[in-house]
mmCIF file of C-alpha atoms in Angstrom:
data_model
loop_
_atom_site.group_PDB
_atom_site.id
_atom_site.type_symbol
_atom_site.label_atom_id
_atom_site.label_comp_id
_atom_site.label_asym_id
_atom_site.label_seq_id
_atom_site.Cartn_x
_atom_site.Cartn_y
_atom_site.Cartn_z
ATOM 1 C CA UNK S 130 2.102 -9.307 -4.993
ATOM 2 C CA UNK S 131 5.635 -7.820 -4.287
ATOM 3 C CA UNK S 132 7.831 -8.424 -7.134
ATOM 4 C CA UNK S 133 11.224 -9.902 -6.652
ATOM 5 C CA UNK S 134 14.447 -9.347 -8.080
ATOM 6 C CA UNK S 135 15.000 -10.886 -11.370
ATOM 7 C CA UNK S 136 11.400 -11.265 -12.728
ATOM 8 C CA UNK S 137 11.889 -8.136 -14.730
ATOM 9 C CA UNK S 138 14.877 -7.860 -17.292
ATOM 10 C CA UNK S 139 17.156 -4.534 -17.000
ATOM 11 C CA UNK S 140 15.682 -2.156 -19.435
ATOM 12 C CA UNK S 141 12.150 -2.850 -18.598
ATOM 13 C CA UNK S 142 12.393 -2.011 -14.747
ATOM 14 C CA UNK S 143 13.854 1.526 -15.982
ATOM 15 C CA UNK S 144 10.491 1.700 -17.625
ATOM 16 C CA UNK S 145 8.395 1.008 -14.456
ATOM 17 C CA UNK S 146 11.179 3.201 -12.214
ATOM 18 C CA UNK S 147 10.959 6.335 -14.374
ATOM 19 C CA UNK S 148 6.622 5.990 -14.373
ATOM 20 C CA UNK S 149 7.010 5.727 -10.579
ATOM 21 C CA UNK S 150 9.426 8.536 -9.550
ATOM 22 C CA UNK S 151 7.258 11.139 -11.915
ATOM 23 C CA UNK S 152 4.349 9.487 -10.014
ATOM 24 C CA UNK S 153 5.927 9.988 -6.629
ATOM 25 C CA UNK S 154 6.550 13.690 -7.670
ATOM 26 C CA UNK S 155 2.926 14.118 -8.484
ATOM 27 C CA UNK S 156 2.193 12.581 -5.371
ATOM 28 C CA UNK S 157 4.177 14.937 -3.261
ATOM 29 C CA UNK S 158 2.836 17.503 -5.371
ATOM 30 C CA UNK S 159 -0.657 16.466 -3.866
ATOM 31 C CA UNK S 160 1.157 16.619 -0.341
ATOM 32 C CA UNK S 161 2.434 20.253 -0.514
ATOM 33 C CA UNK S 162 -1.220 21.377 -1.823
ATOM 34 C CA UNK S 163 -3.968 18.897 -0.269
ATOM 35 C CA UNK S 164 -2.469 16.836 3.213
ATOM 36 C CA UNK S 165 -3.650 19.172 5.965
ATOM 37 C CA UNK S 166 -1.885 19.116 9.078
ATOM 38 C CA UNK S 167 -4.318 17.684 11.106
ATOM 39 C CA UNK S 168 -4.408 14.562 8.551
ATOM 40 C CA UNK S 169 -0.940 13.530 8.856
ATOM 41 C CA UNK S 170 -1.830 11.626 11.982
ATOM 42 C CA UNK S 171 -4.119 9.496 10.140
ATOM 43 C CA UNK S 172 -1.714 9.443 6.907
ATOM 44 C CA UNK S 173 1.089 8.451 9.453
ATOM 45 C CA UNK S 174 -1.313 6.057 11.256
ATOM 46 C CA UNK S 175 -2.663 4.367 7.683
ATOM 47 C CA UNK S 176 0.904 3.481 6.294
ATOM 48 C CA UNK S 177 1.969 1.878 9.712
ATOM 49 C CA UNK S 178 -1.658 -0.207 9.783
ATOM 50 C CA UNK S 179 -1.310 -1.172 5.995
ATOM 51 C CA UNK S 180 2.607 -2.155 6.717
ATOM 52 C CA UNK S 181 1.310 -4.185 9.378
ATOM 53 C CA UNK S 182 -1.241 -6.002 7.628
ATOM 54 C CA UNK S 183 0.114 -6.450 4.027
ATOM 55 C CA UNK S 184 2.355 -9.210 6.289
ATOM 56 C CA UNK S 185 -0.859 -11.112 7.740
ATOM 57 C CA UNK S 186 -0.926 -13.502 4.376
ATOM 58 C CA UNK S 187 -4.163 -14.813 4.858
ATOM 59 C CA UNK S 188 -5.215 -18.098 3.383
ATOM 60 C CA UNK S 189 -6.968 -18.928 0.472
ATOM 61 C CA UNK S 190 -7.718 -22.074 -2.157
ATOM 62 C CA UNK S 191 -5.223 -23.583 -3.967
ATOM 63 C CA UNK S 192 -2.356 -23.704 -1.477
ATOM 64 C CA UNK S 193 -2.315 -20.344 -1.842
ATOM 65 C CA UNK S 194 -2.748 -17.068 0.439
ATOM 66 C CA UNK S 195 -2.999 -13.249 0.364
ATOM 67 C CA UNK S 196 -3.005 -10.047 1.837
ATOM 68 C CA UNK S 197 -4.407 -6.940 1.274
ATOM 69 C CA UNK S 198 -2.917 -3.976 -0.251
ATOM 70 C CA UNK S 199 -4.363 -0.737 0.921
ATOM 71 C CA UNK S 200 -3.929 1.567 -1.791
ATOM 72 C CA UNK S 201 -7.842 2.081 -2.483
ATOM 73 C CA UNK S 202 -8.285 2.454 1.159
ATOM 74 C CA UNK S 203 -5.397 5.379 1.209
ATOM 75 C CA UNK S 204 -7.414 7.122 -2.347
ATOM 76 C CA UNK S 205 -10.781 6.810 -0.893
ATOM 77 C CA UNK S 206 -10.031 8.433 2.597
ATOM 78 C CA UNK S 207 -7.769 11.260 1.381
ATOM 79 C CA UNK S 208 -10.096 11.830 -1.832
ATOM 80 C CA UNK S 209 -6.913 11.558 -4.083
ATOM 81 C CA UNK S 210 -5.040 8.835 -5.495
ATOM 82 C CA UNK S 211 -1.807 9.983 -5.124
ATOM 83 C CA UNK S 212 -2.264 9.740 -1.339
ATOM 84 C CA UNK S 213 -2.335 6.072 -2.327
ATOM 85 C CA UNK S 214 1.152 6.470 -4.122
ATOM 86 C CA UNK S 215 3.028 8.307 -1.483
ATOM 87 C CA UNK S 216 1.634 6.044 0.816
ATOM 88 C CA UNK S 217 2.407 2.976 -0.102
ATOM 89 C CA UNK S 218 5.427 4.421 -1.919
ATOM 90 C CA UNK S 219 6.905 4.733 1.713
ATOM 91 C CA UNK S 220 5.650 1.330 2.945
ATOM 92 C CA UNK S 221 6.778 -0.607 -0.259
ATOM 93 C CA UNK S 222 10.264 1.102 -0.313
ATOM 94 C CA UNK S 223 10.839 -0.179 3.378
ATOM 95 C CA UNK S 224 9.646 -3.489 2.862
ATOM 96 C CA UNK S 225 12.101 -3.782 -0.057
ATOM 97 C CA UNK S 226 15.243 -1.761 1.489
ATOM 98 C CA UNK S 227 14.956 -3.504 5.121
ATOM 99 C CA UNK S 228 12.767 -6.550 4.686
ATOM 100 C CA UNK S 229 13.925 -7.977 1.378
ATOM 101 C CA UNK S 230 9.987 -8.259 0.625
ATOM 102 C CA UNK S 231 9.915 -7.023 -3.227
ATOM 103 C CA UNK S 232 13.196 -6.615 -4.699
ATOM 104 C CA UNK S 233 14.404 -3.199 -5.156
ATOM 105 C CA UNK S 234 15.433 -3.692 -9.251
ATOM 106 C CA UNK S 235 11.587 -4.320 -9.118
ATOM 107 C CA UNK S 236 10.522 -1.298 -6.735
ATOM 108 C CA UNK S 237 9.424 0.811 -9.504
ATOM 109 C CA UNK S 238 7.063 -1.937 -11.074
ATOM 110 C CA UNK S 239 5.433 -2.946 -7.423
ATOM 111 C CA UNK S 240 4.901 1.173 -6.869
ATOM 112 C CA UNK S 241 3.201 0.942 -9.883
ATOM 113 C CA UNK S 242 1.011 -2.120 -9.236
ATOM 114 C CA UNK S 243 0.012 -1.695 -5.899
ATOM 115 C CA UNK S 244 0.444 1.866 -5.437
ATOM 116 C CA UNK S 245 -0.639 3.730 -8.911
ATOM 117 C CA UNK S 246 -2.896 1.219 -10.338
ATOM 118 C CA UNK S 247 -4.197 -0.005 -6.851
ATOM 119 C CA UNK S 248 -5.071 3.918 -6.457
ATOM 120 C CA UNK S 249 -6.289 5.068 -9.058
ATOM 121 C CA UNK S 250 -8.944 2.457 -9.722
ATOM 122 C CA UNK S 251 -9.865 2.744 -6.157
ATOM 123 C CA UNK S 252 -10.316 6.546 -6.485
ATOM 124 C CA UNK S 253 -11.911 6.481 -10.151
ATOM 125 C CA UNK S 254 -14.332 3.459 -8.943
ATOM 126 C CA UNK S 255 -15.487 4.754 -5.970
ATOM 127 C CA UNK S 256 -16.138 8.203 -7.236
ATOM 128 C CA UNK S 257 -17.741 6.061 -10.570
ATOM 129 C CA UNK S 258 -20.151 4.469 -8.056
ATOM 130 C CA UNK S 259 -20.656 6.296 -4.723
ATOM 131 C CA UNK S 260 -24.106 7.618 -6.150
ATOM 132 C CA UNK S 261 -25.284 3.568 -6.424
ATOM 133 C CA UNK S 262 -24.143 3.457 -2.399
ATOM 134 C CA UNK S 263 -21.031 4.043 -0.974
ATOM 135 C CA UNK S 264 -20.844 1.089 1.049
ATOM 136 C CA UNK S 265 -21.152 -0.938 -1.858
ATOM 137 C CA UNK S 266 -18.268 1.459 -3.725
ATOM 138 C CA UNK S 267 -16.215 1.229 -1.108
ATOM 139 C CA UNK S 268 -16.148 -2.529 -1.335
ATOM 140 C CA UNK S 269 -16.278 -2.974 -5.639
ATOM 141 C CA UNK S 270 -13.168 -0.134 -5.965
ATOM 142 C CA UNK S 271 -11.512 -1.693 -3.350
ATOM 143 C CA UNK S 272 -12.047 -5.435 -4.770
ATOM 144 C CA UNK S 273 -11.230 -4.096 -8.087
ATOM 145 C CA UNK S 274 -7.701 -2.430 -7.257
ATOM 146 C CA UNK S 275 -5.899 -5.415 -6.087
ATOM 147 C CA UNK S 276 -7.558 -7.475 -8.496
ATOM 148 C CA UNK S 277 -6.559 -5.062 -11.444
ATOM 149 C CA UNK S 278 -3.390 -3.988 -9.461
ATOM 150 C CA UNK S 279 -2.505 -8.076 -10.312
ATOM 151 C CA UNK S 280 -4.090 -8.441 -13.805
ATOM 152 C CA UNK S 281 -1.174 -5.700 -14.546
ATOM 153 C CA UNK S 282 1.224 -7.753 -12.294
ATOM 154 C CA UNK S 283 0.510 -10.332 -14.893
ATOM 155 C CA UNK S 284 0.850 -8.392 -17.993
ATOM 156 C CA UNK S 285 4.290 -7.095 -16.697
ATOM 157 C CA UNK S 286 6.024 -10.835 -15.989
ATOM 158 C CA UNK S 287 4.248 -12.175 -19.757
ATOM 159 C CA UNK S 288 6.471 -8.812 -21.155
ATOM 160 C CA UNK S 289 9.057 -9.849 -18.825
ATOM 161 C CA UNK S 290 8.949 -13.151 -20.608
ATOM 162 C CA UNK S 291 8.524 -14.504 -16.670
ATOM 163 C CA UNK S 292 5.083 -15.900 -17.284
ATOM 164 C CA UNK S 293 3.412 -17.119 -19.651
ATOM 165 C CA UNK S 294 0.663 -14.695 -20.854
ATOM 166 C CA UNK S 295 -2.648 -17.459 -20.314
ATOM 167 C CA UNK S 296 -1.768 -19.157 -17.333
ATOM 168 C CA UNK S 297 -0.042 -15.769 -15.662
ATOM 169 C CA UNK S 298 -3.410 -13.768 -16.241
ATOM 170 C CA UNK S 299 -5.746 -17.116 -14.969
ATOM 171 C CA UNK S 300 -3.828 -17.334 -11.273
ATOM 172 C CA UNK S 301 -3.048 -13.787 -10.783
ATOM 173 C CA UNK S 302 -6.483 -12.901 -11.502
ATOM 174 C CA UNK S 303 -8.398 -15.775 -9.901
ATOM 175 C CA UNK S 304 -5.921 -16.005 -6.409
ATOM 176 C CA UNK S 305 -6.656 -11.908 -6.712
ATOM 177 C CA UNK S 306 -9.864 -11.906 -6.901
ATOM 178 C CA UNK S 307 -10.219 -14.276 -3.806
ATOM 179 C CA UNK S 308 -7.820 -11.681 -1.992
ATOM 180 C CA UNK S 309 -9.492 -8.978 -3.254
ATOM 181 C CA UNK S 310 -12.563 -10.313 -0.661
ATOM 182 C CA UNK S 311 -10.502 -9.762 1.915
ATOM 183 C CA UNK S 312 -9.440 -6.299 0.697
ATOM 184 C CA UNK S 313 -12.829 -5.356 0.104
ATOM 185 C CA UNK S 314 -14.213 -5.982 3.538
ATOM 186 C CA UNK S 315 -10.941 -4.547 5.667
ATOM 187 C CA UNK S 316 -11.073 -1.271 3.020
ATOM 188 C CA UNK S 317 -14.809 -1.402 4.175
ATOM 189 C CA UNK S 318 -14.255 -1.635 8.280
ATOM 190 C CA UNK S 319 -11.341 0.834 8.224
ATOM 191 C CA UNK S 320 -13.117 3.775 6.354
ATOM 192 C CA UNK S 321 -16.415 3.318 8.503
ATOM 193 C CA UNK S 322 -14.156 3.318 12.045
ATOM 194 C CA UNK S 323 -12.547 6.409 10.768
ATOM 195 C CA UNK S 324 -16.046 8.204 9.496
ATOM 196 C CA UNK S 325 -17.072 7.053 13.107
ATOM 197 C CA UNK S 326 -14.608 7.782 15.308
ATOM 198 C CA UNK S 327 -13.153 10.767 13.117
ATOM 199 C CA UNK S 328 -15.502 12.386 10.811
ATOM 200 C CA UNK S 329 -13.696 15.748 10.802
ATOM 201 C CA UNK S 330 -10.761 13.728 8.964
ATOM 202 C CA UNK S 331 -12.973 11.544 6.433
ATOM 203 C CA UNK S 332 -16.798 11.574 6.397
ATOM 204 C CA UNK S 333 -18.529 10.686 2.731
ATOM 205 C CA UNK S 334 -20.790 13.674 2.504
ATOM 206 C CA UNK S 335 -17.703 16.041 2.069
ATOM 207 C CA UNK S 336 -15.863 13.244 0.198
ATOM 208 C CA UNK S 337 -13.960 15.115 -2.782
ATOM 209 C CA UNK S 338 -14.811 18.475 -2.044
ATOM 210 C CA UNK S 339 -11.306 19.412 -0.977
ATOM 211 C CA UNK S 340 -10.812 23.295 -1.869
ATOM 212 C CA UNK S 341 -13.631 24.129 0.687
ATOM 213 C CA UNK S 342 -12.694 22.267 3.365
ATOM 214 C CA UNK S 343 -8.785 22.594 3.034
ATOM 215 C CA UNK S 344 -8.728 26.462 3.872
ATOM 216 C CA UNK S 345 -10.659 25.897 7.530
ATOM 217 C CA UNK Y 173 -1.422 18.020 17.738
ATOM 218 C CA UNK Y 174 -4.829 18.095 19.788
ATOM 219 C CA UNK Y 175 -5.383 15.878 22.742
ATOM 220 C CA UNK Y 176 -8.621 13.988 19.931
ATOM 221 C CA UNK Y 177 -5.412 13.982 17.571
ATOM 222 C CA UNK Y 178 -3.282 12.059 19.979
ATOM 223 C CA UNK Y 179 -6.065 9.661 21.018
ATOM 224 C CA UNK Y 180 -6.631 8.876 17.365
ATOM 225 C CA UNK Y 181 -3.405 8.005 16.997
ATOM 226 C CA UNK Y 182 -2.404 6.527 20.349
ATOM 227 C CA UNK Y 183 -5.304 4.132 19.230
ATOM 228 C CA UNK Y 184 -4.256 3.741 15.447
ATOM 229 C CA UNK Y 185 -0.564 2.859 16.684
ATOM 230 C CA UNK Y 186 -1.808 0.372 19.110
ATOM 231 C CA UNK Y 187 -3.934 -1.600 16.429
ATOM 232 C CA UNK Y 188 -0.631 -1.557 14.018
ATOM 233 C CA UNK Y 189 1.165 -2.790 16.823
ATOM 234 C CA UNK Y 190 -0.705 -5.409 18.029
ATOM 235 C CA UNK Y 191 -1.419 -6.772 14.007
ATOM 236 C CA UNK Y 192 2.441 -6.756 13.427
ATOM 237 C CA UNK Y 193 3.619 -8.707 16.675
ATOM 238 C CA UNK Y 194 0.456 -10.732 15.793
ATOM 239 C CA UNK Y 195 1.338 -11.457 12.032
ATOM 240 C CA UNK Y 196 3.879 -13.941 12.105
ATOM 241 C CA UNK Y 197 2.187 -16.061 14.295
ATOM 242 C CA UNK Y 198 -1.743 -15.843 12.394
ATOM 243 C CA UNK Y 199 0.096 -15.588 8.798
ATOM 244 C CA UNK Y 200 -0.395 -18.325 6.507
ATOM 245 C CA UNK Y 201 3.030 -20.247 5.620
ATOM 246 C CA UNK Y 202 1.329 -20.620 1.713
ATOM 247 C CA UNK Y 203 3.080 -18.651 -0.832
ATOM 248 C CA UNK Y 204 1.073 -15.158 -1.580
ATOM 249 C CA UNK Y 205 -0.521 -15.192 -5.522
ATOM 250 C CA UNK Y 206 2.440 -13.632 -7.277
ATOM 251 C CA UNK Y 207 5.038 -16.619 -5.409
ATOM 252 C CA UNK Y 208 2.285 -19.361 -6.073
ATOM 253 C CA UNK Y 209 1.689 -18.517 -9.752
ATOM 254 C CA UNK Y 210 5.541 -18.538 -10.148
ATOM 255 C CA UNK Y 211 6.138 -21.564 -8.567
ATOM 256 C CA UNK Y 212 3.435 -23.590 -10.871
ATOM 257 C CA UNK Y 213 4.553 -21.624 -14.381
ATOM 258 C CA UNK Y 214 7.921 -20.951 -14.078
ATOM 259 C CA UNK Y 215 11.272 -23.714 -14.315
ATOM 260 C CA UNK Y 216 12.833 -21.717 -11.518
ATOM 261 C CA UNK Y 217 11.077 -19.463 -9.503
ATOM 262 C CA UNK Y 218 13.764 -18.926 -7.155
ATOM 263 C CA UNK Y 219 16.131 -15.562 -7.413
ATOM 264 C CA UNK Y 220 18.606 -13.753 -5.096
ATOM 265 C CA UNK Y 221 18.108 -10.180 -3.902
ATOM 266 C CA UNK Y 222 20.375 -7.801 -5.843
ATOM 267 C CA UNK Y 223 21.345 -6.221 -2.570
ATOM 268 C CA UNK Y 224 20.956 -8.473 0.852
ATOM 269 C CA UNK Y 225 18.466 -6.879 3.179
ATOM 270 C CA UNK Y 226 18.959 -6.252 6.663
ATOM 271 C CA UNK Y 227 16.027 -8.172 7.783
ATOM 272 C CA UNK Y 228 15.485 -10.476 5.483
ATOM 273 C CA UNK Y 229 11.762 -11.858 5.040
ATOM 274 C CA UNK Y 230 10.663 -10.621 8.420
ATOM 275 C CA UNK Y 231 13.383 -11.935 10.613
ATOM 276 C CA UNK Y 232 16.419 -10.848 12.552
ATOM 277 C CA UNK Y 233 19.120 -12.928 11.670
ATOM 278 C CA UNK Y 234 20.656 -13.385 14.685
ATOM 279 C CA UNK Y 235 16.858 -15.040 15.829
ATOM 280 C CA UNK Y 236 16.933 -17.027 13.075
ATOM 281 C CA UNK Y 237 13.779 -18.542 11.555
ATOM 282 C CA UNK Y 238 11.793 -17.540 14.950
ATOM 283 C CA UNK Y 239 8.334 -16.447 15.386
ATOM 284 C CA UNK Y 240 9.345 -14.137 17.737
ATOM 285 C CA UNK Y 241 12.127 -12.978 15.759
ATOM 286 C CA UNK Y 242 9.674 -11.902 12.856
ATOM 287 C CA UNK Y 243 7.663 -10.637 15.612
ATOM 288 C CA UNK Y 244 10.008 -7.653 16.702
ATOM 289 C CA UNK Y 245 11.013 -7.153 13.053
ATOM 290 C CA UNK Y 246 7.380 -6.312 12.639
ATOM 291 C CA UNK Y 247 7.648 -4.514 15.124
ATOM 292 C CA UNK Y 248 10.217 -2.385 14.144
ATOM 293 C CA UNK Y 249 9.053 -2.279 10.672
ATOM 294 C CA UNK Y 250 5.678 -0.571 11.765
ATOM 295 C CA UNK Y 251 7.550 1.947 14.011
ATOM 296 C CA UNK Y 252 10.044 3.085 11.421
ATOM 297 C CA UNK Y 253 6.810 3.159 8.974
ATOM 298 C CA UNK Y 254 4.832 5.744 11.449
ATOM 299 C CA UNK Y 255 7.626 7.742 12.136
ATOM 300 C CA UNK Y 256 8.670 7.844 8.027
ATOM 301 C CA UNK Y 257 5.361 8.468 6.720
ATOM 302 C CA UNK Y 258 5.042 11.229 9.536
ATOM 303 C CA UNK Y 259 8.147 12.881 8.726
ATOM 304 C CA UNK Y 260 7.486 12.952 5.080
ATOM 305 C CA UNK Y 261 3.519 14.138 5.942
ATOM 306 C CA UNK Y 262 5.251 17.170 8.040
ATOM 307 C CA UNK Y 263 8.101 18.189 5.459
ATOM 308 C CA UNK Y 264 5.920 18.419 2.898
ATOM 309 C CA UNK Y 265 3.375 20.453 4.902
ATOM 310 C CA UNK Y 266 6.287 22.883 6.579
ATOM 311 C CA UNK Y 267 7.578 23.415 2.699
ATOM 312 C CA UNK Y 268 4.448 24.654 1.981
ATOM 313 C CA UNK Y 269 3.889 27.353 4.271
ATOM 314 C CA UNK Y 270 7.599 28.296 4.041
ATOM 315 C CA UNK Y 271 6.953 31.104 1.033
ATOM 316 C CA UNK Y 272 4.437 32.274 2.878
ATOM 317 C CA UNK Y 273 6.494 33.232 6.323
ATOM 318 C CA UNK Y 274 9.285 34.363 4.161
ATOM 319 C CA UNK Y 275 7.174 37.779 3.067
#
């Protein structure tokens, strides 16, 4: 879902840019208050994974493949979803500064994608649904960030006068909500290895509750 | 960082690893949604970077097109990843407790 260079005409990547740097400041706002030491391991471990991964395209129908993003992952297992934008904030700027993957005019729009709306509406969805099961949360938030992450994706090229508005929101939405399958059930794995093998960094009975927990 | 700590993340960097020298060669060669959807609704899908990466698409490019190229690039890519997001996890902690050991 990485945008490339010259999808998005001059004055509305600014836009997208300027959303994502205040973003990013919130985001290391969240750092300075929330990311205890003894999580930056896993925070450092999670962006390396989710770099790794976002490059195993899987395939899917149509010709057509996908990888997952990682964002709602990132929300749901720091309990914040600007962990999701500093995270993938660092892995999307490296991808497009070393790897040419997303084009850096287009940075600020793919932060916002993957990383703000990815994170968000994992955060906001899990916490929405975690009393109907959080298995089950885990899986819809997660399914529903990339999925909404490239319904916005969409929008943005049809104002970009890229795509047209129809067909743009028909693909990105149906390949997404293919991929979104595969997001779902890694998002699902990862967060019950880590409340496994790690429960004194994520476990869902303290999920949220950070002022308590963050003073120990 | 606690012995548990290191094991956690001996093991987490070792399941990175192993997915990015793995990647190029279990990746599909299909274009991802964003690509395909361009390719079927737009005239021509095909732009150039504003500024030329160093490793272009996953490969070095004095390996060329290789598998094994994209392989270490990968690799790379993940290890400059842990040690970014670390550094950026520890600044922002050691900024925080800074005030603090000033008084």
């Amino acid at each position: 879902m990485h945008i490339p260079d010259g999808f998005i005409p001059f004055p509305q990547y600014v836009v997208y840019w300027i959303i994502t740097l205040v973003a990013l400041y919130f985001s290391m706002q969240w750092a300075r208050r929330d990311l205890k030491e003894r999580q930056i391991p896993l925070f450092a471990v999670l962006a390396a994974g989710i770099f790794a991964i976002q490059a195993m395209n899987i395939p899917i129908p149509w010709g057509t493949s996908g990888h997952m993003v990682g964002a709602a992952l990132v929300a749901i297992v720091f309990a914040s979803p600007w962990a999701a934008v500093l995270l993938l904030s660092i892995v999307l700027i490296l991808q497009g500064l070393i790897f040419g993957d997303g084009g850096l005019t287009a940075l600020g729009a793919n932060i916002f994608n993957m990383g703000i709306i990815g994170g968000f509406t994992g955060y906001y969805l899990f916490r929405a649904l975690r009393s109907a099961g959080e298995i089950p949360a885990v899986a819809v938030a997660s399914w529903a960030s990339i999925f909404l992450a490239a319904i916005a994706c969409a929008i943005e090229m049809w104002i970009a006068g890229t795509f047209p508005l129809v067909e743009g929101l028909w693909m990105m939405g149906l390949y997404h909500a293919v991929i979104g399958l595969i997001e779902a059930t890694i998002t699902v794995v990862v967060v019950l290895a880590i409340e496994n093998s790690r429960p004194d960094l994520f476990k869902f009975s303290e999920w949220g509750e950070k002022k308590g927990v963050a003073s120990k | 960082m606690n012995a548990r700590d290191k094991k956690f993340m001996t093991g987490g960097i070792l399941i990175a690893l192993i997915i990015a020298i793995l990647a190029p060669f279990l990746a599909s060669e299909n274009p991802d949604g964003l690509e395909s959807t361009a390719e079927k609704v737009m005239p021509n899908p095909e732009t150039e970077p504003v500024v030329e990466s160093p490793m272009p698409d996953y490969t070095i490019p004095v390996l060329g097109e290789s598998k094994v190229g994209s392989s270490i690039a990968m690799f790379l890519g993940t290890v400059i990843v842990l040690g970014l997001a670390y550094g950026v996890g520890v600044i922002l902690r050691i900024r925080e407790t800074e005030p603090d050991e000033g008084k």
